[in-house]
N, CA, C and O atoms as CSV, one atom per row, in Angstrom:
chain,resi,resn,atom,element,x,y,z
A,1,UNK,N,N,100.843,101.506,32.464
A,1,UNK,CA,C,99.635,100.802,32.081
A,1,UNK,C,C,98.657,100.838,33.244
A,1,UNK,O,O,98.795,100.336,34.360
A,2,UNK,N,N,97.735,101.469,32.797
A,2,UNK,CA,C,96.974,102.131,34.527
A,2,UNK,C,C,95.789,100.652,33.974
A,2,UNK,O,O,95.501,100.198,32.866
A,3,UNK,N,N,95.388,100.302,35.352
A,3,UNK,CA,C,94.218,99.433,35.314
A,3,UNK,C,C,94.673,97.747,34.990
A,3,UNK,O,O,93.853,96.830,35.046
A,4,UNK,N,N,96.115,97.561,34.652
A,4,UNK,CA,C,96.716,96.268,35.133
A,4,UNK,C,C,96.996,95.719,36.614
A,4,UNK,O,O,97.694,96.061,37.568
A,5,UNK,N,N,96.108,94.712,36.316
A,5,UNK,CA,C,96.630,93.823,38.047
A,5,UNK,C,C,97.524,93.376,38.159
A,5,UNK,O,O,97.712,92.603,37.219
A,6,UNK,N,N,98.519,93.396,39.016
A,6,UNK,CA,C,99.929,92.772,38.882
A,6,UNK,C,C,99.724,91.535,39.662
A,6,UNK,O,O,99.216,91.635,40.778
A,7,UNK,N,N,100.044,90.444,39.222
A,7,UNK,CA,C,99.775,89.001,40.061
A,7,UNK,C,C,100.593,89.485,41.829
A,7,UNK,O,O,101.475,90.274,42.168
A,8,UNK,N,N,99.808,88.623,42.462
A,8,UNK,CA,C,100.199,88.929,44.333
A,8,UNK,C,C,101.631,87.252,43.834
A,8,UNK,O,O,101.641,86.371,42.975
A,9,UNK,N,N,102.635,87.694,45.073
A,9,UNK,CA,C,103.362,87.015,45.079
A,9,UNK,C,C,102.777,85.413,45.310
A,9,UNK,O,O,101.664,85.147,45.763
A,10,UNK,N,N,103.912,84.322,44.840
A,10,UNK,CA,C,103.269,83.119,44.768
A,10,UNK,C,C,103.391,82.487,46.532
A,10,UNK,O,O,103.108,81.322,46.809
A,11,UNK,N,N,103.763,83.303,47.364
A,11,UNK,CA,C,103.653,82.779,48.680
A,11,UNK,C,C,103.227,83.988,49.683
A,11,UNK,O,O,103.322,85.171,49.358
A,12,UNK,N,N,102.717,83.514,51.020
A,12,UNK,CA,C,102.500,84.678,51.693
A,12,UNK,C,C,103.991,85.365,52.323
A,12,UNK,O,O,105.037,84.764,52.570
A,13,UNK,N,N,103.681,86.847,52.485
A,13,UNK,CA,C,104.565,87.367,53.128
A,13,UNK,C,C,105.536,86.661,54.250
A,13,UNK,O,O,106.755,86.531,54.363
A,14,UNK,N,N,103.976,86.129,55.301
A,14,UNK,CA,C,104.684,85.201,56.334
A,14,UNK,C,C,106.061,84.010,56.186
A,14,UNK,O,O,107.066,83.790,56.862
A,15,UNK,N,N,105.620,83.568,55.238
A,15,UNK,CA,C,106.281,82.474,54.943
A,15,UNK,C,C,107.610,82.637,54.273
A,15,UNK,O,O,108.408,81.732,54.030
A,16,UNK,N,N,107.785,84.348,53.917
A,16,UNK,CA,C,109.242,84.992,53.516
A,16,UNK,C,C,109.974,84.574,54.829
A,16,UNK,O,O,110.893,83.762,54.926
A,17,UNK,N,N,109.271,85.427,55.999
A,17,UNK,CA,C,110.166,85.803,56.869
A,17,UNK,C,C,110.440,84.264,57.637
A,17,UNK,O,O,111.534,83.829,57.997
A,18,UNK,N,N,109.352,83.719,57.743
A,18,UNK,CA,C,109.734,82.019,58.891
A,18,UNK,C,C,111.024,81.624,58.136
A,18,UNK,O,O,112.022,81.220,58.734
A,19,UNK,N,N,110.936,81.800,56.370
A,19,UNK,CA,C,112.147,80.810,55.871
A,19,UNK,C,C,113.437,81.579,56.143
A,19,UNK,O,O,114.352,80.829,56.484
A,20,UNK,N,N,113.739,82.799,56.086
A,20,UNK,CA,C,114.773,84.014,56.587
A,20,UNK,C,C,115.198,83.243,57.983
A,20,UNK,O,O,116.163,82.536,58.274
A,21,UNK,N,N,113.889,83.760,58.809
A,21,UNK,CA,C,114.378,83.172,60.464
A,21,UNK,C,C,114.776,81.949,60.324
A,21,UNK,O,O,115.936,82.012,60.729
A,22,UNK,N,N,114.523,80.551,59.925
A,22,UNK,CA,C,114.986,79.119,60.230
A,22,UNK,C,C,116.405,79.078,59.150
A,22,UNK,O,O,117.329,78.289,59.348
A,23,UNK,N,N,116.386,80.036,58.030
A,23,UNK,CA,C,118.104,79.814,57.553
A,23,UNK,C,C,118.626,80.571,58.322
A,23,UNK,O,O,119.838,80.373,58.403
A,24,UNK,N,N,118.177,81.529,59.062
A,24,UNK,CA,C,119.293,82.096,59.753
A,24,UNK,C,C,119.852,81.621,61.327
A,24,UNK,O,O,120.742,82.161,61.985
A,25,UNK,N,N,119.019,80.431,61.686
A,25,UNK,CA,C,119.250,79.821,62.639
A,25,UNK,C,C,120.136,78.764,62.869
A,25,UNK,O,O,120.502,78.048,61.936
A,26,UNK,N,N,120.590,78.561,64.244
A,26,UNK,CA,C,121.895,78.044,64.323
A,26,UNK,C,C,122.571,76.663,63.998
A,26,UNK,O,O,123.714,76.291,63.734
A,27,UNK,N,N,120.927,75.880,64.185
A,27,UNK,CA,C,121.464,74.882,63.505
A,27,UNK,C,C,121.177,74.070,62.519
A,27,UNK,O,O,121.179,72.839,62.498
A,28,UNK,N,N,120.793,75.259,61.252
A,28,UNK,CA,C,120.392,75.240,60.050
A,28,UNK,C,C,121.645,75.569,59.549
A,28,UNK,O,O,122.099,74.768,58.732
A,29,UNK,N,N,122.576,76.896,59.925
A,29,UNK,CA,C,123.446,77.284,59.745
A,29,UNK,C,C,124.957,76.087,60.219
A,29,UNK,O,O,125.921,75.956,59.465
A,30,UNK,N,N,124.884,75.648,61.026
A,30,UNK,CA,C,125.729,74.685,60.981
A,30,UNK,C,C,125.413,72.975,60.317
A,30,UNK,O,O,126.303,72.138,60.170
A,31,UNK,N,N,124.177,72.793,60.042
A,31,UNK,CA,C,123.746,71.428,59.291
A,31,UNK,C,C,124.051,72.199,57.470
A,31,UNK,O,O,124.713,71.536,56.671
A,32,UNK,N,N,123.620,73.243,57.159
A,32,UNK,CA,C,124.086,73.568,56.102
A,32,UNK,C,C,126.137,73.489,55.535
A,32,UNK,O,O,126.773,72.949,54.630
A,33,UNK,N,N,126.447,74.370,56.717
A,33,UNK,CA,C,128.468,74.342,56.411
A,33,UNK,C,C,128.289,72.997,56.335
A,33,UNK,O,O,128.142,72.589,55.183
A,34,UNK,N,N,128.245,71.958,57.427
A,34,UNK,CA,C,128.356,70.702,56.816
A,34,UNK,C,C,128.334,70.021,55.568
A,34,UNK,O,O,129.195,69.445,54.901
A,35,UNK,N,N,126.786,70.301,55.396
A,35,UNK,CA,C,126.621,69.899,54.250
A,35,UNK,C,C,127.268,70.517,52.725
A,35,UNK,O,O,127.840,69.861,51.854
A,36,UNK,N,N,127.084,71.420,52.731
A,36,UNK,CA,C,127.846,72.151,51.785
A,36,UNK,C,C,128.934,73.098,51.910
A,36,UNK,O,O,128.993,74.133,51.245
A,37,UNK,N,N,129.793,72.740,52.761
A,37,UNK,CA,C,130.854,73.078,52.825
A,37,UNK,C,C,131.001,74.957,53.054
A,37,UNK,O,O,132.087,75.505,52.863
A,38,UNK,N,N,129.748,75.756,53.478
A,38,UNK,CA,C,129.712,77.160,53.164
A,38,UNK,C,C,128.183,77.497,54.216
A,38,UNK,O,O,127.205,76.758,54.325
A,39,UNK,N,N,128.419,78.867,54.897
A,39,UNK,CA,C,127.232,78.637,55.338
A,39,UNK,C,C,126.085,79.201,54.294
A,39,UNK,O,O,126.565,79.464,53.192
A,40,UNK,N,N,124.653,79.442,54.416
A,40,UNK,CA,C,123.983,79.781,53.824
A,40,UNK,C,C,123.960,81.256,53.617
A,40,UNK,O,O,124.645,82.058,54.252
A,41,UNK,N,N,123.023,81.573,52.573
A,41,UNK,CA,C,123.033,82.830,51.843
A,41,UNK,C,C,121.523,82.738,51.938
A,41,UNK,O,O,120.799,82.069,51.200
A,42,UNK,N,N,121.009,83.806,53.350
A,42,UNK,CA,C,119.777,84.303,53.999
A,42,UNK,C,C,119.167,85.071,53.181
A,42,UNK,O,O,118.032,85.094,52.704
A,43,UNK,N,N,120.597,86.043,53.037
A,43,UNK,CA,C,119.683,87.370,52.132
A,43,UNK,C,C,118.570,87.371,51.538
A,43,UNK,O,O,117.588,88.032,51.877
A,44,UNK,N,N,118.652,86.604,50.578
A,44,UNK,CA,C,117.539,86.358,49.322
A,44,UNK,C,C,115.742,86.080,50.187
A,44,UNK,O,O,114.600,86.314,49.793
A,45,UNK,N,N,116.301,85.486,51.479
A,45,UNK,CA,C,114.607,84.933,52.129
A,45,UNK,C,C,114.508,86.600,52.709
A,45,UNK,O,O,113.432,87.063,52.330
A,46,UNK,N,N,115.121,87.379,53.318
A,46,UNK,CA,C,114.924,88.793,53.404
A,46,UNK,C,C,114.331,90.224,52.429
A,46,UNK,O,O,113.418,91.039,52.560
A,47,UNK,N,N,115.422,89.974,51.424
A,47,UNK,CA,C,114.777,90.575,50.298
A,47,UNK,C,C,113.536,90.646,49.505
A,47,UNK,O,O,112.933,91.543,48.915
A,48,UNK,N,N,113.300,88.849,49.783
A,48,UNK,CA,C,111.715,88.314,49.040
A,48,UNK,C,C,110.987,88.963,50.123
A,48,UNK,O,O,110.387,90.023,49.947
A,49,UNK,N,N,111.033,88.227,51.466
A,49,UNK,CA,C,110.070,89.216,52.388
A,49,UNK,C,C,110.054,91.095,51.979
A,49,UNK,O,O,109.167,91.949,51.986
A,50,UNK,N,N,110.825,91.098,51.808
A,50,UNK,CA,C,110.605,93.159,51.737
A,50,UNK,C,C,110.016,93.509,50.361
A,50,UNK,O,O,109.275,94.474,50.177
A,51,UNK,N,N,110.471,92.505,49.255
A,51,UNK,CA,C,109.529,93.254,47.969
A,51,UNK,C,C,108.597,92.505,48.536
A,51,UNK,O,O,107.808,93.363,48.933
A,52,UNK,N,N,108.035,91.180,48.926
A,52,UNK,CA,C,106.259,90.879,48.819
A,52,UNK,C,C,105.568,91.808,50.563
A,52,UNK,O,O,104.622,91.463,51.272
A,53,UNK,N,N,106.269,92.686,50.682
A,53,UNK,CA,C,105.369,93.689,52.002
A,53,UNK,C,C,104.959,95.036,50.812
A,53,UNK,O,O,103.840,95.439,50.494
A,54,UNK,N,N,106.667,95.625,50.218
A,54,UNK,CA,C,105.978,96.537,48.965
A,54,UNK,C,C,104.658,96.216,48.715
A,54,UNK,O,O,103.605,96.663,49.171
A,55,UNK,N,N,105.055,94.871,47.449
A,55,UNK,CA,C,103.526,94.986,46.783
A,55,UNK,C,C,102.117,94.998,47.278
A,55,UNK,O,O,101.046,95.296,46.748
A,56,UNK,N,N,102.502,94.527,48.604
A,56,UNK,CA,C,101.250,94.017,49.695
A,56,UNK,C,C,101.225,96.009,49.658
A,56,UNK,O,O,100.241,96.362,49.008
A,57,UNK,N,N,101.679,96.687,49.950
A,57,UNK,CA,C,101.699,98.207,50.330
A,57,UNK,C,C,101.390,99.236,49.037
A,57,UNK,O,O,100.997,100.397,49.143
A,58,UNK,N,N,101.647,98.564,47.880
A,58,UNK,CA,C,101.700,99.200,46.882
A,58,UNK,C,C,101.801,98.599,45.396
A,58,UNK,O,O,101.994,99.272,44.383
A,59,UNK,N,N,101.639,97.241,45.455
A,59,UNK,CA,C,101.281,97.074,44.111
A,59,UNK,C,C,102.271,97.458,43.282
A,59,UNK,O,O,101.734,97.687,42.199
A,60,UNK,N,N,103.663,97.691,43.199
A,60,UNK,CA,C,105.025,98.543,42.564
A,60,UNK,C,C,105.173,96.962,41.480
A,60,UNK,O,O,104.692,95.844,41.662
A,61,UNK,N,N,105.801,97.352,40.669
A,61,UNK,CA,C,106.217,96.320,39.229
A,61,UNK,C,C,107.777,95.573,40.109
A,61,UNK,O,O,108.094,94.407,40.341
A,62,UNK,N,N,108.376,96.753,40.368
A,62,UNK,CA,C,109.540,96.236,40.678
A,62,UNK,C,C,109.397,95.445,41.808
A,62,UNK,O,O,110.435,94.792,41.917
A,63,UNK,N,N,108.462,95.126,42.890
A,63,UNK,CA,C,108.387,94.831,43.874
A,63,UNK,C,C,107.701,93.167,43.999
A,63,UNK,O,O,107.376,92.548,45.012
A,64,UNK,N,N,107.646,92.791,42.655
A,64,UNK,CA,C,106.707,91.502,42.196
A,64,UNK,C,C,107.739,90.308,42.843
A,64,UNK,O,O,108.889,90.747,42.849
A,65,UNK,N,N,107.673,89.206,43.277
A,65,UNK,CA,C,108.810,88.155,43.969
A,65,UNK,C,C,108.701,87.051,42.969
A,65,UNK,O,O,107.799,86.295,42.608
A,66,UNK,N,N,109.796,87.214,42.696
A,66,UNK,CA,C,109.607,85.210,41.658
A,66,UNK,C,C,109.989,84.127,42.338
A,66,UNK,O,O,110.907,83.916,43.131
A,67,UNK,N,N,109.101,83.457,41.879
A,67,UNK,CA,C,109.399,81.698,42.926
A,67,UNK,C,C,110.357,81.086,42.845
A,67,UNK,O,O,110.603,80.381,41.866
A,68,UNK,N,N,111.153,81.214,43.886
A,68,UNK,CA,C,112.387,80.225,44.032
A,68,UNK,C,C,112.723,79.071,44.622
A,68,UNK,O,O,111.765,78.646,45.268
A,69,UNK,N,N,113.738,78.324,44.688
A,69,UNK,CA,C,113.788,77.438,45.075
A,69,UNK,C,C,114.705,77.403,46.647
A,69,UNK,O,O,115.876,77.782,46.638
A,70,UNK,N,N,114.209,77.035,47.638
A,70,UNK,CA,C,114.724,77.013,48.582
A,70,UNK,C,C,116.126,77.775,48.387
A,70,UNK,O,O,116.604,77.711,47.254
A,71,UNK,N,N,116.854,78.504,49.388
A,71,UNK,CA,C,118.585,78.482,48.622
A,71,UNK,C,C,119.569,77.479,49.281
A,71,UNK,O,O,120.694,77.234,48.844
A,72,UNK,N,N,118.901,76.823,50.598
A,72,UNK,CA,C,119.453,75.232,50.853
A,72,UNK,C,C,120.133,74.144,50.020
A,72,UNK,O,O,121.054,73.384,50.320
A,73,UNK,N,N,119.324,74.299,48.727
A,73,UNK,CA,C,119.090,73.181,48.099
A,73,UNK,C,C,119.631,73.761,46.793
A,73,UNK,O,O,118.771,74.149,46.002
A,74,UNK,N,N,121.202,73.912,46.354
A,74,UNK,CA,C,121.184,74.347,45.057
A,74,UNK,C,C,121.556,73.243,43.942
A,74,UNK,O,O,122.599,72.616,43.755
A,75,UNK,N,N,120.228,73.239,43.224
A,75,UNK,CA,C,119.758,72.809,42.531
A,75,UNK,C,C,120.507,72.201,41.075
A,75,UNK,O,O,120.170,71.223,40.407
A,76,UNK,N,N,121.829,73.319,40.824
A,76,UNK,CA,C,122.291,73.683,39.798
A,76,UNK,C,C,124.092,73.472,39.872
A,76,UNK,O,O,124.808,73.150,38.923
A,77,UNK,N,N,124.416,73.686,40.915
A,77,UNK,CA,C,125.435,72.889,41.540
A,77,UNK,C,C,126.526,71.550,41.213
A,77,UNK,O,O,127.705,71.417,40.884
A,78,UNK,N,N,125.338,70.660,41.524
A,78,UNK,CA,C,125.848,69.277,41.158
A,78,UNK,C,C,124.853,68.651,40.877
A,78,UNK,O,O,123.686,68.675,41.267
A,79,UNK,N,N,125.956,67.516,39.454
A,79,UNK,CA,C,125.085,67.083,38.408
A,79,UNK,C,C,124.774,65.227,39.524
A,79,UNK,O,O,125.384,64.708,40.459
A,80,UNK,N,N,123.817,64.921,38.897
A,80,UNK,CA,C,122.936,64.075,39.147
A,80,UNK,C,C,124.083,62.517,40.073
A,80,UNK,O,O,125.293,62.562,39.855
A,81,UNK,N,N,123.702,61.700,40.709
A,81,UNK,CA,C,124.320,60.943,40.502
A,81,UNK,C,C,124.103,59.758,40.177
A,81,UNK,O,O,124.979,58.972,39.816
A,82,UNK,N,N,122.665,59.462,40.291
A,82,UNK,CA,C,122.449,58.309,39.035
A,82,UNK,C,C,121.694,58.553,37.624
A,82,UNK,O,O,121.070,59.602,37.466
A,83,UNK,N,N,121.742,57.770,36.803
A,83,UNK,CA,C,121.093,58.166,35.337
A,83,UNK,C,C,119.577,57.698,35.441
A,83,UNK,O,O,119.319,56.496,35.373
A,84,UNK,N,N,118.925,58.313,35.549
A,84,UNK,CA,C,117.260,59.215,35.316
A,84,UNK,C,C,117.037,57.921,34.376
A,84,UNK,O,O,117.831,57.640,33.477
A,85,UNK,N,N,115.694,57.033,34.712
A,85,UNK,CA,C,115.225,55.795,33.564
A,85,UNK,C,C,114.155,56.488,33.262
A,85,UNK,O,O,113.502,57.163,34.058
A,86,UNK,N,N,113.857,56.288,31.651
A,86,UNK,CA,C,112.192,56.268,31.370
A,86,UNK,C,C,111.373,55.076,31.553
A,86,UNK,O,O,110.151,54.994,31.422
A,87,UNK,N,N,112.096,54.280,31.832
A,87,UNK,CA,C,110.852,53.171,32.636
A,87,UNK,C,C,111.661,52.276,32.728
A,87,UNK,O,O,112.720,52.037,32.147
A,88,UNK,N,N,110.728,51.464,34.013
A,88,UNK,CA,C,111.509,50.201,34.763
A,88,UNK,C,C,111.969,49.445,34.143
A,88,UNK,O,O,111.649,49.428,32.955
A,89,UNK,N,N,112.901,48.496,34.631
A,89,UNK,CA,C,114.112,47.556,33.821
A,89,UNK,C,C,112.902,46.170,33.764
A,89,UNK,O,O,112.275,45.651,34.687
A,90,UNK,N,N,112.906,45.947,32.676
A,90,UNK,CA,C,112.813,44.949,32.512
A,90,UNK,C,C,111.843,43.377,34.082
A,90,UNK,O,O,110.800,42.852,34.472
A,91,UNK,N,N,112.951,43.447,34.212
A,91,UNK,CA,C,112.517,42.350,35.245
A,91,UNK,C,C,112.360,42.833,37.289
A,91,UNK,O,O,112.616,42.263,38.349
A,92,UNK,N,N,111.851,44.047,36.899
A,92,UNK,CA,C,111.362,45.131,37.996
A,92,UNK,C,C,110.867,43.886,39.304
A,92,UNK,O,O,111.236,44.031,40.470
A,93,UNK,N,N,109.953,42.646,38.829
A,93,UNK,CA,C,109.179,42.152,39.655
A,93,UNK,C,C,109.625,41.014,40.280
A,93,UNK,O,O,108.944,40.368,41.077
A,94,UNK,N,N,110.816,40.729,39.923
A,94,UNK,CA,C,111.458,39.826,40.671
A,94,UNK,C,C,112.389,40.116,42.023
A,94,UNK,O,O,112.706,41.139,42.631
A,95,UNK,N,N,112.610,38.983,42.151
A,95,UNK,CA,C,113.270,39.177,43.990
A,95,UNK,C,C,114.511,39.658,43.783
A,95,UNK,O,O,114.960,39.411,42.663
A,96,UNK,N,N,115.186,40.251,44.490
A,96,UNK,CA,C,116.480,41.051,44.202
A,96,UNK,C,C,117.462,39.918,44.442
A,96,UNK,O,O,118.647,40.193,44.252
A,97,UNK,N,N,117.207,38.896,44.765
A,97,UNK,CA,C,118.500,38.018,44.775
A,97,UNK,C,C,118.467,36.753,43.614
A,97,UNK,O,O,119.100,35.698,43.599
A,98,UNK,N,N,117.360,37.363,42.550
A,98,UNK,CA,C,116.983,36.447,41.536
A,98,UNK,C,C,118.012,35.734,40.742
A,98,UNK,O,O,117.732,34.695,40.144
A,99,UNK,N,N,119.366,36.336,40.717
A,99,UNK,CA,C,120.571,35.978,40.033
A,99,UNK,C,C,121.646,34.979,40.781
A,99,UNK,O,O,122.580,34.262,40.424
A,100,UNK,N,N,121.103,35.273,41.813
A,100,UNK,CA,C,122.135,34.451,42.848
A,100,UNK,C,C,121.829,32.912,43.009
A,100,UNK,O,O,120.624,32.690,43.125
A,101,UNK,N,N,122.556,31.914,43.039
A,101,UNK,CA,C,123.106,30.692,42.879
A,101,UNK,C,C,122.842,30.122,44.183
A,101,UNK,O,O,123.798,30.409,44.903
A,102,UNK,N,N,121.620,29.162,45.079
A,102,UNK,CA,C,121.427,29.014,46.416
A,102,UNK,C,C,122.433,27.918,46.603
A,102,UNK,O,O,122.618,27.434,47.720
C-alpha cells in the first residue's frame, strides 16, 4: 500500500534504551529477584529500542512497537488483592473509630 503513513512509535527511541539500561542495572536487577522471585526479562526494552530505530530508518510494517507495559510490573500474574468498589461505603465520612465503645 504505497502512500500509507505508518503511525511513529508511541514513545521516543530514547526512552527504549534508558528503560533497557535501568532494567538491566544492578539494583533494579536485585530489587526485582526480590520482589518477584526471578530476575527481569530486559530483552523486550532492547528489541522495542531496535524496531523503533528501524522505523525511525525506514518506516518497515514489521518494525512498528506496541505499547507495553513496563515488564517490572506483570500485570497479569496475580489476581487482585482487594475487591475493586463502585462507590464508597456508605458511611465513608465518619471517624474510623466510629464503632468503638469510649
Amino acid at each position: 500500500q504505497s502512500g500509507h503513513v505508518r503511525p511513529q512509535p508511541p514513545r521516543s527511541c530514547e526512552d527504549y534504551w534508558g528503560e533497557w539500561k535501568h532494567c538491566r542495572g544492578l539494583l533494579h536487577a536485585f530489587h526485582h529477584y526480590y520482589a518477584h522471585g526471578e530476575l527481569p526479562d530486559c530483552g523486550r526494552w532492547r528489541e522495542d529500542y531496535e524496531a523503533c530505530r528501524a522505523w525511525e530508518r525506514d518506516r518497515a510494517a514489521a518494525a512498528q512497537v506496541p505499547p507495553r507495559s513496563p515488564p517490572c510490573l506483570p500485570a497479569a500474574k496475580y489476581a487482585p488483592v482487594w475487591k475493586l468498589r463502585k462507590s464508597p461505603p456508605p458511611d465513608w465520612y465518619l471517624p474510623l473509630d466510629h464503632d468503638k465503645s469510649n
